[in-house]
Amino acid sequence: MFASFDPVILARIQFAFTVAFHFIFPAFSIGLASYLAVLNGLYLKTRNEKYLRLFKFWIKIFAIAFAMGVVSGITMSYQFGTNWSVFSDIAGPVIGPLMAYEVLTAFFLEAGFLGIMLFGRERVGDRLHMVACLAVAFGTALSATWILSVNSWMHTPAGYTVNEAGQFIPTNWLEVIFNPSFPFRLAHTLTAAYLTTAFIVGGVGAWHLLKGRGDNPGVRTMFSMAMWMAAIVAPLQIVLGDMHGLNTLEHQPAKVMAMEGHYESHPDGAPLYLFGIPDDEEQELKYAVGIPKLSSLILKHDPNAPLAGLDTIPDEEQPPVGIVFWSFRIMVGLGFAMLGVGLFSLWARYRKTLYTNKWLHRAALVMSPAGLVAVIAGWITTEVGRQPYTVYGALRTVDSVSPLDAPAVGASLLAFIIVYFFVFGAGVFYILRLMKHAPEEGEKGLRKSGEPPIRTAGITPADQLRPDTFLKPAE
């Protein structure tokens, strides 16, 4: 069935599928962990029941999203050994320790305090429970920090040398970790996670407001907090994205050329193309619609500044322009749409119609998955724009793949697609069911079963047996 396919393309598709599926859960849980910490802190400070009600409402959703993120992340990591063993061998001395640091610091921190956060409010007291909430929130951000350090190093490798076996060997760990693109990528990604969560929370609040639940204090509070985040973080994200783009222009100019659709160099100022159909074979952006000199103004802060095009890059060094060009526009378009919703909410708040403006509620509901789509589009822009390299300028993708035949990779890809859609589809369906019900008075959070553990080996004391397991005497 897959014999005629390119195994490298299949391996890339498989990794892209599993990463994209995985990415949506951390993008949500990173922001949601911080939101839960804020809600818990507000409750402890004010003792207002609406914050506790919201905490119990969202903690159930967080637990499911966190679990699916962990499971999908483990599955994804196995592919380094199955499909990308050459990359693992060559880049392992650099990326291996960083991945281990993520487990030993961030993941252990999250796992150590997660149980207290989920079940410990009635058992450990308010202070320790608050510490657990903060630890989990910090742990999710720290986990993203290590992973983004690895990913950034693959885009802007630094602090390494190559040994006799052809492996990348670290020479300066500070340069490896804090490589040139890391600060910009970290700020842009974490902000995207918080914005993603804000729009999901706002979308849920908007759903309940449209259902006539505007008198519910939990619904009003979650919608108001989400709209504040949208109004504040969306413009910040656009600024951070611009800074990240300027950094990319410095270190990965071919990626920016593909993002902008600049097949030709522009010595007197480059236009900003809004739309067009990239044609890699003809090296032309067909049916282009653009604004003269605006790209030079954005990238060089001078409308007449020259910008090089892909005609200065050999064909074999160019990324697939069509994918990068359109994924970038999806990301940017959604970013400005989120900014529009944030500004709309400020206007409604000024007019005192935040909870009654149906058009705002409809816009927030429609835009609720926008953050998830934007982070996936941004990831595609970043990773496809790095091609034809896995480690930019140092290790090509075709030289990184395991020596596998196409049918083997294709069969595992098909299995991933089927299993993921069934298993994670069920998880997403359950999350949506939880979101469907508004947070009510007496909202029940996660509860640990009161049943004692049942021993499966050895002698079980009678007082630990459940009543229905006692043997009845013979009559």
CSV table of C-alpha atoms in Angstrom, one decimal:
chain,number,residue,atom,x,y,z
A,1,MET,CA,0.0,0.0,0.0
A,2,PHE,CA,2.8,2.4,0.9
A,3,ALA,CA,5.6,0.9,-1.2
A,4,SER,CA,5.6,3.7,-3.7
A,5,PHE,CA,5.9,6.5,-1.0
A,6,ASP,CA,9.0,8.2,0.1
A,7,PRO,CA,9.9,6.9,3.6
A,8,VAL,CA,11.3,10.3,4.6
A,9,ILE,CA,8.1,12.1,3.7
A,10,LEU,CA,6.1,9.5,5.6
A,11,ALA,CA,8.3,9.8,8.7
A,12,ARG,CA,7.9,13.6,8.6
A,13,ILE,CA,4.1,13.3,8.2
A,14,GLN,CA,4.0,10.9,11.2
A,15,PHE,CA,6.1,13.2,13.4
A,16,ALA,CA,4.0,16.2,12.3
A,17,PHE,CA,0.8,14.4,13.1
A,18,THR,CA,1.8,13.3,16.5
A,19,VAL,CA,3.4,16.6,17.5
A,20,ALA,CA,0.4,18.6,16.2
A,21,PHE,CA,-1.9,16.3,18.2
A,22,HIS,CA,0.3,16.6,21.3
A,23,PHE,CA,0.9,20.4,21.0
A,24,ILE,CA,-2.7,21.4,21.5
A,25,PHE,CA,-2.9,19.9,25.0
A,26,PRO,CA,0.2,21.6,26.5
A,27,ALA,CA,-0.8,24.8,24.8
A,28,PHE,CA,-4.1,24.6,26.7
A,29,SER,CA,-2.8,23.1,30.0
A,30,ILE,CA,0.1,25.6,30.4
A,31,GLY,CA,-2.3,28.5,30.4
A,32,LEU,CA,-5.0,26.6,32.4
A,33,ALA,CA,-2.6,25.7,35.2
A,34,SER,CA,-1.8,29.4,35.7
A,35,TYR,CA,-5.5,30.3,35.5
A,36,LEU,CA,-6.3,27.8,38.2
A,37,ALA,CA,-3.5,29.2,40.4
A,38,VAL,CA,-5.0,32.7,40.0
A,39,LEU,CA,-8.5,31.4,40.8
A,40,ASN,CA,-7.3,29.6,43.9
A,41,GLY,CA,-5.4,32.7,45.0
A,42,LEU,CA,-8.4,34.9,44.5
A,43,TYR,CA,-10.5,32.6,46.5
A,44,LEU,CA,-8.1,32.4,49.4
A,45,LYS,CA,-7.8,36.2,49.4
A,46,THR,CA,-11.5,37.1,49.1
A,47,ARG,CA,-13.3,33.9,50.2
A,48,ASN,CA,-15.7,34.6,47.4
A,49,GLU,CA,-17.4,31.3,46.5
A,50,LYS,CA,-17.5,32.1,42.7
A,51,TYR,CA,-13.7,31.6,42.5
A,52,LEU,CA,-13.9,28.3,44.2
A,53,ARG,CA,-16.7,27.3,42.0
A,54,LEU,CA,-14.7,28.2,38.9
A,55,PHE,CA,-11.6,26.4,40.3
A,56,LYS,CA,-13.6,23.2,40.8
A,57,PHE,CA,-15.2,23.6,37.3
A,58,TRP,CA,-11.9,23.9,35.4
A,59,ILE,CA,-9.8,21.5,37.5
A,60,LYS,CA,-11.7,18.6,36.0
A,61,ILE,CA,-11.0,19.8,32.5
A,62,PHE,CA,-7.3,20.5,33.4
A,63,ALA,CA,-6.9,16.9,34.7
A,64,ILE,CA,-8.1,15.4,31.5
A,65,ALA,CA,-6.1,17.8,29.2
A,66,PHE,CA,-3.0,17.2,31.3
A,67,ALA,CA,-3.3,13.5,31.1
A,68,MET,CA,-3.8,13.5,27.3
A,69,GLY,CA,-0.8,15.8,26.9
A,70,VAL,CA,1.4,13.4,28.9
A,71,VAL,CA,0.3,10.3,27.0
A,72,SER,CA,0.6,12.0,23.6
A,73,GLY,CA,4.1,13.3,24.5
A,74,ILE,CA,5.4,9.9,25.5
A,75,THR,CA,4.2,8.5,22.2
A,76,MET,CA,5.8,11.3,20.3
A,77,SER,CA,9.2,10.9,22.0
A,78,TYR,CA,9.5,7.2,21.0
A,79,GLN,CA,9.7,8.3,17.3
A,80,PHE,CA,13.2,9.7,18.0
A,81,GLY,CA,14.4,6.1,18.2
A,82,THR,CA,12.1,4.5,15.7
A,83,ASN,CA,12.0,6.9,12.8
A,84,TRP,CA,14.8,9.3,13.5
A,85,SER,CA,17.6,7.1,15.0
A,86,VAL,CA,20.4,8.8,12.9
A,87,PHE,CA,19.3,12.2,14.2
A,88,SER,CA,19.2,10.8,17.8
A,89,ASP,CA,22.7,9.4,17.4
A,90,ILE,CA,24.2,12.5,15.9
A,91,ALA,CA,22.4,15.2,18.0
A,92,GLY,CA,21.8,13.0,21.1
A,93,PRO,CA,24.8,14.4,23.1
A,94,VAL,CA,23.1,17.8,23.0
A,95,ILE,CA,19.4,17.2,23.0
A,96,GLY,CA,19.5,14.1,25.3
A,97,PRO,CA,20.6,16.0,28.4
A,98,LEU,CA,18.2,18.8,27.8
A,99,MET,CA,15.3,16.4,27.5
A,100,ALA,CA,16.5,14.7,30.7
A,101,TYR,CA,16.6,18.0,32.5
A,102,GLU,CA,13.0,18.6,31.5
A,103,VAL,CA,12.0,15.3,33.1
A,104,LEU,CA,14.1,15.7,36.2
A,105,THR,CA,13.0,19.2,36.9
A,106,ALA,CA,9.7,20.2,35.3
A,107,PHE,CA,7.9,16.9,34.9
A,108,PHE,CA,8.9,15.7,38.4
A,109,LEU,CA,7.7,19.0,39.9
A,110,GLU,CA,4.4,18.8,38.1
A,111,ALA,CA,3.9,15.1,39.0
A,112,GLY,CA,5.0,15.6,42.6
A,113,PHE,CA,2.4,18.4,43.3
A,114,LEU,CA,-0.3,17.4,40.8
A,115,GLY,CA,-2.0,15.0,43.2
A,116,ILE,CA,-2.1,17.7,46.0
A,117,MET,CA,-3.5,20.2,43.5
A,118,LEU,CA,-6.2,17.8,42.3
A,119,PHE,CA,-7.3,16.1,45.6
A,120,GLY,CA,-5.5,17.9,48.5
A,121,ARG,CA,-7.7,20.9,49.3
A,122,GLU,CA,-9.4,19.1,52.2
A,123,ARG,CA,-6.4,17.2,53.3
A,124,VAL,CA,-3.4,19.5,53.4
A,125,GLY,CA,-4.8,22.9,54.2
A,126,ASP,CA,-5.1,26.1,52.1
A,127,ARG,CA,-1.4,27.1,52.2
A,128,LEU,CA,0.1,23.9,51.0
A,129,HIS,CA,-2.7,23.5,48.4
A,130,MET,CA,-1.8,26.9,47.1
A,131,VAL,CA,1.8,26.0,46.9
A,132,ALA,CA,0.9,22.9,44.9
A,133,CYS,CA,-1.1,25.0,42.4
A,134,LEU,CA,1.8,27.4,42.0
A,135,ALA,CA,4.2,24.5,41.6
A,136,VAL,CA,2.2,22.9,38.9
A,137,ALA,CA,1.8,26.2,37.0
A,138,PHE,CA,5.5,26.8,37.3
A,139,GLY,CA,6.3,23.3,36.3
A,140,THR,CA,4.2,23.5,33.1
A,141,ALA,CA,6.1,26.7,32.1
A,142,LEU,CA,9.4,25.1,33.0
A,143,SER,CA,8.7,22.1,30.9
A,144,ALA,CA,8.0,24.3,27.9
A,145,THR,CA,11.2,26.2,28.6
A,146,TRP,CA,13.4,23.0,28.3
A,147,ILE,CA,11.5,21.7,25.3
A,148,LEU,CA,11.7,25.1,23.5
A,149,SER,CA,15.4,25.3,24.3
A,150,VAL,CA,15.9,22.0,22.5
A,151,ASN,CA,13.7,23.1,19.5
A,152,SER,CA,15.4,26.5,19.4
A,153,TRP,CA,18.9,24.9,19.3
A,154,MET,CA,17.8,22.9,16.3
A,155,HIS,CA,17.0,26.2,14.5
A,156,THR,CA,19.9,28.2,15.7
A,157,PRO,CA,22.6,25.7,16.9
A,158,ALA,CA,25.3,27.2,19.1
A,159,GLY,CA,27.8,26.1,21.7
A,160,TYR,CA,28.8,22.8,20.1
A,161,THR,CA,31.5,21.1,18.1
A,162,VAL,CA,31.6,17.9,15.9
A,163,ASN,CA,33.6,14.9,17.1
A,164,GLU,CA,35.4,12.2,14.9
A,165,ALA,CA,32.2,10.2,14.8
A,166,GLY,CA,30.2,13.1,13.4
A,167,GLN,CA,28.2,13.7,16.6
A,168,PHE,CA,27.4,17.2,17.9
A,169,ILE,CA,29.2,17.6,21.2
A,170,PRO,CA,28.4,20.5,23.6
A,171,THR,CA,31.3,22.8,24.4
A,172,ASN,CA,29.3,25.5,26.2
A,173,TRP,CA,26.0,24.5,27.8
A,174,LEU,CA,24.9,28.1,28.4
A,175,GLU,CA,25.3,28.8,24.7
A,176,VAL,CA,23.4,25.6,23.9
A,177,ILE,CA,20.5,26.4,26.2
A,178,PHE,CA,20.3,30.2,25.6
A,179,ASN,CA,20.9,29.9,21.8
A,180,PRO,CA,20.1,33.0,19.7
A,181,SER,CA,16.4,32.2,19.0
A,182,PHE,CA,15.5,30.7,22.4
A,183,PRO,CA,14.4,33.9,24.2
A,184,PHE,CA,12.1,35.0,21.4
A,185,ARG,CA,10.6,31.5,20.8
A,186,LEU,CA,10.0,31.0,24.5
A,187,ALA,CA,8.2,34.4,25.0
A,188,HIS,CA,6.2,33.9,21.8
A,189,THR,CA,5.1,30.3,22.7
A,190,LEU,CA,4.2,30.9,26.3
A,191,THR,CA,2.2,34.0,25.4
A,192,ALA,CA,0.4,31.9,22.8
A,193,ALA,CA,-0.4,29.3,25.4
A,194,TYR,CA,-1.9,31.9,27.7
A,195,LEU,CA,-3.9,33.5,24.9
A,196,THR,CA,-5.1,30.0,23.7
A,197,THR,CA,-6.4,29.3,27.2
A,198,ALA,CA,-8.0,32.8,27.5
A,199,PHE,CA,-10.0,32.2,24.3
A,200,ILE,CA,-11.1,28.7,25.3
A,201,VAL,CA,-12.3,30.0,28.7
A,202,GLY,CA,-13.9,33.0,27.0
A,203,GLY,CA,-15.6,30.8,24.5
A,204,VAL,CA,-17.1,28.6,27.3
A,205,GLY,CA,-18.3,31.7,29.1
A,206,ALA,CA,-19.8,33.1,25.9
A,207,TRP,CA,-21.6,29.8,25.3
A,208,HIS,CA,-23.3,30.0,28.7
A,209,LEU,CA,-24.1,33.7,28.2
A,210,LEU,CA,-25.8,32.9,24.9
A,211,LYS,CA,-27.8,30.2,26.7
A,212,GLY,CA,-29.2,32.8,29.0
A,213,ARG,CA,-27.0,32.1,32.1
A,214,GLY,CA,-25.9,35.7,32.5
A,215,ASP,CA,-27.0,35.8,36.1
A,216,ASN,CA,-24.5,33.0,37.0
A,217,PRO,CA,-21.6,34.7,38.8
A,218,GLY,CA,-19.1,32.0,37.7
A,219,VAL,CA,-20.0,32.5,34.0
A,220,ARG,CA,-19.7,36.2,34.2
A,221,THR,CA,-16.4,36.0,36.0
A,222,MET,CA,-14.8,33.6,33.6
A,223,PHE,CA,-15.9,35.6,30.6
A,224,SER,CA,-14.7,38.9,32.1
A,225,MET,CA,-11.3,37.5,33.0
A,226,ALA,CA,-10.9,35.9,29.6
A,227,MET,CA,-11.7,39.1,27.8
A,228,TRP,CA,-9.2,41.0,29.9
A,229,MET,CA,-6.5,38.5,28.9
A,230,ALA,CA,-7.5,38.8,25.3
A,231,ALA,CA,-7.4,42.6,25.4
A,232,ILE,CA,-4.0,42.7,27.1
A,233,VAL,CA,-2.1,39.7,25.7
A,234,ALA,CA,-3.2,39.8,22.1
A,235,PRO,CA,-1.4,43.1,21.3
A,236,LEU,CA,1.6,41.9,23.3
A,237,GLN,CA,1.7,38.7,21.3
A,238,ILE,CA,1.8,40.6,18.0
A,239,VAL,CA,4.8,42.6,19.3
A,240,LEU,CA,6.6,39.5,20.4
A,241,GLY,CA,5.8,37.9,17.1
A,242,ASP,CA,7.4,40.8,15.3
A,243,MET,CA,10.5,40.5,17.4
A,244,HIS,CA,10.7,36.8,16.7
A,245,GLY,CA,10.3,37.5,13.0
A,246,LEU,CA,13.3,39.9,13.1
A,247,ASN,CA,15.4,37.3,14.9
A,248,THR,CA,14.4,34.7,12.3
A,249,LEU,CA,15.4,37.1,9.5
A,250,GLU,CA,18.8,37.4,11.0
A,251,HIS,CA,19.4,33.7,11.5
A,252,GLN,CA,17.1,31.9,9.0
A,253,PRO,CA,16.6,34.3,6.1
A,254,ALA,CA,15.3,31.6,3.8
A,255,LYS,CA,12.4,31.0,6.1
A,256,VAL,CA,11.4,34.6,6.1
A,257,MET,CA,11.6,34.7,2.3
A,258,ALA,CA,9.2,31.8,2.2
A,259,MET,CA,6.9,33.4,4.7
A,260,GLU,CA,6.8,36.6,2.7
A,261,GLY,CA,6.6,34.9,-0.7
A,262,HIS,CA,9.7,36.7,-1.9
A,263,TYR,CA,11.0,34.6,-4.8
A,264,GLU,CA,12.8,37.7,-6.2
A,265,SER,CA,15.1,40.1,-4.5
A,266,HIS,CA,13.8,43.7,-4.1
A,267,PRO,CA,16.7,46.2,-4.1
A,268,ASP,CA,14.4,49.3,-3.6
A,269,GLY,CA,11.9,48.1,-1.0
A,270,ALA,CA,9.9,44.8,-0.8
A,271,PRO,CA,6.1,44.6,-0.9
A,272,LEU,CA,4.0,42.8,1.7
A,273,TYR,CA,2.1,40.2,-0.2
A,274,LEU,CA,-1.3,39.5,1.4
A,275,PHE,CA,-2.3,36.7,-0.9
A,276,GLY,CA,-0.9,34.7,-3.8
A,277,ILE,CA,-0.3,31.2,-5.1
A,278,PRO,CA,3.4,30.2,-4.6
A,279,ASP,CA,4.9,28.2,-7.5
A,280,ASP,CA,8.2,26.6,-6.5
A,281,GLU,CA,8.9,25.2,-10.0
A,282,GLU,CA,8.5,28.6,-11.7
A,283,GLN,CA,9.9,30.4,-8.6
A,284,GLU,CA,7.0,32.8,-8.8
A,285,LEU,CA,4.2,34.1,-6.6
A,286,LYS,CA,1.2,34.0,-9.0
A,287,TYR,CA,-1.8,36.3,-8.7
A,288,ALA,CA,0.0,38.2,-6.0
A,289,VAL,CA,-1.8,41.0,-4.1
A,290,GLY,CA,0.5,43.1,-2.0
A,291,ILE,CA,1.2,46.5,-0.5
A,292,PRO,CA,4.3,48.2,-1.9
A,293,LYS,CA,7.4,48.5,0.3
A,294,LEU,CA,5.5,47.5,3.5
A,295,SER,CA,7.6,44.3,4.0
A,296,SER,CA,10.8,46.4,4.0
A,297,LEU,CA,9.2,48.8,6.5
A,298,ILE,CA,8.2,46.0,8.8
A,299,LEU,CA,11.4,43.9,8.6
A,300,LYS,CA,13.9,46.7,8.2
A,301,HIS,CA,12.0,49.7,9.5
A,302,ASP,CA,12.8,51.5,6.2
A,303,PRO,CA,10.4,51.3,3.2
A,304,ASN,CA,13.2,51.6,0.7
A,305,ALA,CA,15.5,49.0,2.4
A,306,PRO,CA,16.6,46.2,0.1
A,307,LEU,CA,15.4,42.6,0.8
A,308,ALA,CA,17.0,39.5,-0.6
A,309,GLY,CA,14.7,36.9,-2.2
A,310,LEU,CA,14.8,33.1,-2.8
A,311,ASP,CA,16.7,33.8,-6.0
A,312,THR,CA,19.8,34.1,-3.8
A,313,ILE,CA,19.2,30.7,-2.2
A,314,PRO,CA,20.0,27.4,-4.1
A,315,ASP,CA,16.9,25.4,-5.0
A,316,GLU,CA,18.0,22.5,-2.8
A,317,GLU,CA,18.3,24.8,0.2
A,318,GLN,CA,14.8,26.3,-0.1
A,319,PRO,CA,11.9,25.3,2.2
A,320,PRO,CA,8.5,24.4,0.6
A,321,VAL,CA,7.2,27.9,0.1
A,322,GLY,CA,3.5,27.1,-0.3
A,323,ILE,CA,3.1,25.5,3.1
A,324,VAL,CA,5.1,28.2,4.9
A,325,PHE,CA,3.4,31.1,3.1
A,326,TRP,CA,-0.1,30.0,3.9
A,327,SER,CA,0.4,28.7,7.5
A,328,PHE,CA,2.1,32.0,8.3
A,329,ARG,CA,-1.0,33.9,7.0
A,330,ILE,CA,-3.3,31.7,9.0
A,331,MET,CA,-1.4,32.4,12.2
A,332,VAL,CA,-1.1,36.2,11.6
A,333,GLY,CA,-4.7,36.4,10.5
A,334,LEU,CA,-6.0,34.7,13.6
A,335,GLY,CA,-3.7,36.8,15.8
A,336,PHE,CA,-5.3,40.0,14.5
A,337,ALA,CA,-8.8,38.5,14.8
A,338,MET,CA,-8.1,37.7,18.4
A,339,LEU,CA,-6.9,41.3,18.9
A,340,GLY,CA,-10.2,42.4,17.3
A,341,VAL,CA,-12.2,40.4,19.9
A,342,GLY,CA,-10.1,41.9,22.7
A,343,LEU,CA,-10.8,45.5,21.5
A,344,PHE,CA,-14.4,44.6,21.0
A,345,SER,CA,-14.6,43.5,24.6
A,346,LEU,CA,-13.1,46.7,25.8
A,347,TRP,CA,-15.7,48.7,23.9
A,348,ALA,CA,-18.5,46.5,25.3
A,349,ARG,CA,-17.0,46.9,28.8
A,350,TYR,CA,-17.0,50.7,28.4
A,351,ARG,CA,-20.6,50.6,27.3
A,352,LYS,CA,-21.5,48.3,30.2
A,353,THR,CA,-22.7,45.6,27.8
A,354,LEU,CA,-20.0,43.0,28.3
A,355,TYR,CA,-22.6,40.4,29.5
A,356,THR,CA,-25.4,41.4,27.2
A,357,ASN,CA,-23.7,42.1,23.8
A,358,LYS,CA,-24.7,39.0,21.8
A,359,TRP,CA,-22.4,39.8,18.9
A,360,LEU,CA,-19.4,39.9,21.3
A,361,HIS,CA,-20.5,36.5,22.7
A,362,ARG,CA,-20.9,35.0,19.2
A,363,ALA,CA,-17.5,36.3,18.2
A,364,ALA,CA,-15.9,34.9,21.4
A,365,LEU,CA,-17.6,31.5,20.8
A,366,VAL,CA,-16.5,31.3,17.2
A,367,MET,CA,-12.9,32.4,18.1
A,368,SER,CA,-12.7,29.9,21.1
A,369,PRO,CA,-10.5,27.4,19.1
A,370,ALA,CA,-8.5,30.2,17.3
A,371,GLY,CA,-5.6,29.9,19.7
A,372,LEU,CA,-5.2,26.2,19.1
A,373,VAL,CA,-5.4,26.7,15.3
A,374,ALA,CA,-2.9,29.6,15.5
A,375,VAL,CA,-0.3,27.6,17.5
A,376,ILE,CA,-0.5,24.7,15.1
A,377,ALA,CA,-0.1,27.1,12.1
A,378,GLY,CA,2.8,28.8,13.9
A,379,TRP,CA,4.5,25.5,14.5
A,380,ILE,CA,4.1,24.4,10.9
A,381,THR,CA,5.6,27.8,9.8
A,382,THR,CA,8.5,27.3,12.1
A,383,GLU,CA,9.3,23.6,11.4
A,384,VAL,CA,8.6,23.5,7.7
A,385,GLY,CA,10.4,26.7,7.2
A,386,ARG,CA,13.5,25.1,8.7
A,387,GLN,CA,13.6,22.5,5.9
A,388,PRO,CA,15.7,20.9,4.4
A,389,TYR,CA,17.4,20.7,7.8
A,390,THR,CA,16.6,19.1,11.1
A,391,VAL,CA,19.6,21.0,12.7
A,392,TYR,CA,19.7,24.2,10.6
A,393,GLY,CA,22.8,24.4,8.4
A,394,ALA,CA,24.3,21.3,10.1
A,395,LEU,CA,22.2,18.2,9.6
A,396,ARG,CA,19.8,17.6,6.7
A,397,THR,CA,16.5,15.9,7.1
A,398,VAL,CA,17.2,13.2,4.6
A,399,ASP,CA,20.3,12.3,6.5
A,400,SER,CA,18.5,12.1,9.9
A,401,VAL,CA,15.9,9.4,9.2
A,402,SER,CA,16.1,5.8,10.3
A,403,PRO,CA,16.8,3.1,7.6
A,404,LEU,CA,13.2,2.1,7.4
A,405,ASP,CA,11.1,1.0,4.4
A,406,ALA,CA,8.0,3.1,3.4
A,407,PRO,CA,5.5,0.3,4.2
A,408,ALA,CA,6.7,0.1,7.8
A,409,VAL,CA,6.5,3.8,8.4
A,410,GLY,CA,3.2,4.0,6.6
A,411,ALA,CA,1.6,1.2,8.6
A,412,SER,CA,2.6,2.8,11.9
A,413,LEU,CA,1.3,6.2,10.7
A,414,LEU,CA,-2.0,4.6,9.8
A,415,ALA,CA,-2.2,3.0,13.2
A,416,PHE,CA,-1.4,6.3,15.0
A,417,ILE,CA,-4.2,8.1,13.1
A,418,ILE,CA,-6.8,5.4,13.9
A,419,VAL,CA,-5.9,5.1,17.6
A,420,TYR,CA,-5.4,8.9,18.2
A,421,PHE,CA,-8.8,9.7,16.7
A,422,PHE,CA,-10.6,7.1,18.8
A,423,VAL,CA,-8.7,7.6,22.1
A,424,PHE,CA,-8.1,11.4,22.1
A,425,GLY,CA,-11.4,12.0,20.3
A,426,ALA,CA,-13.2,10.4,23.3
A,427,GLY,CA,-11.2,12.6,25.7
A,428,VAL,CA,-12.0,15.8,23.7
A,429,PHE,CA,-15.7,14.8,23.6
A,430,TYR,CA,-15.7,14.4,27.4
A,431,ILE,CA,-14.0,17.8,27.9
A,432,LEU,CA,-16.7,19.4,25.7
A,433,ARG,CA,-19.4,17.7,27.8
A,434,LEU,CA,-17.9,19.1,31.0
A,435,MET,CA,-17.8,22.6,29.4
A,436,LYS,CA,-21.4,22.3,28.4
A,437,HIS,CA,-22.6,22.6,32.0
A,438,ALA,CA,-22.2,25.9,33.8
A,439,PRO,CA,-20.4,26.1,37.1
A,440,GLU,CA,-23.1,25.9,39.7
A,441,GLU,CA,-23.3,26.5,43.4
A,442,GLY,CA,-21.8,23.5,45.2
A,443,GLU,CA,-19.7,22.6,42.2
A,444,LYS,CA,-18.0,19.3,42.8
A,445,GLY,CA,-14.3,19.1,42.0
A,446,LEU,CA,-12.2,16.0,41.6
A,447,ARG,CA,-12.7,13.6,44.5
A,448,LYS,CA,-10.6,10.6,45.4
A,449,SER,CA,-12.5,7.4,46.1
A,450,GLY,CA,-13.0,6.7,49.8
A,451,GLU,CA,-12.6,3.0,49.2
A,452,PRO,CA,-9.4,1.5,50.7
A,453,PRO,CA,-7.0,-0.2,48.3
A,454,ILE,CA,-7.6,-3.9,47.6
A,455,ARG,CA,-4.6,-6.2,48.0
A,456,THR,CA,-4.0,-8.5,45.1
A,457,ALA,CA,-1.4,-10.7,46.8
A,458,GLY,CA,-0.7,-12.0,50.3
A,459,ILE,CA,-3.0,-12.0,53.3
A,460,THR,CA,-5.6,-9.1,53.4
A,461,PRO,CA,-6.6,-8.1,56.9
A,462,ALA,CA,-10.3,-8.4,57.4
A,463,ASP,CA,-10.8,-4.8,58.5
A,464,GLN,CA,-9.5,-3.7,55.1
A,465,LEU,CA,-12.0,-5.8,53.1
A,466,ARG,CA,-15.1,-4.1,51.7
A,467,PRO,CA,-18.3,-5.3,53.4
A,468,ASP,CA,-19.6,-7.1,50.2
A,469,THR,CA,-16.4,-9.3,50.1
A,470,PHE,CA,-17.0,-11.0,53.5
A,471,LEU,CA,-17.7,-14.7,53.2
A,472,LYS,CA,-21.0,-15.6,54.5
A,473,PRO,CA,-21.0,-18.5,56.9
A,474,ALA,CA,-22.5,-21.8,55.6
A,475,GLU,CA,-26.1,-22.3,56.5
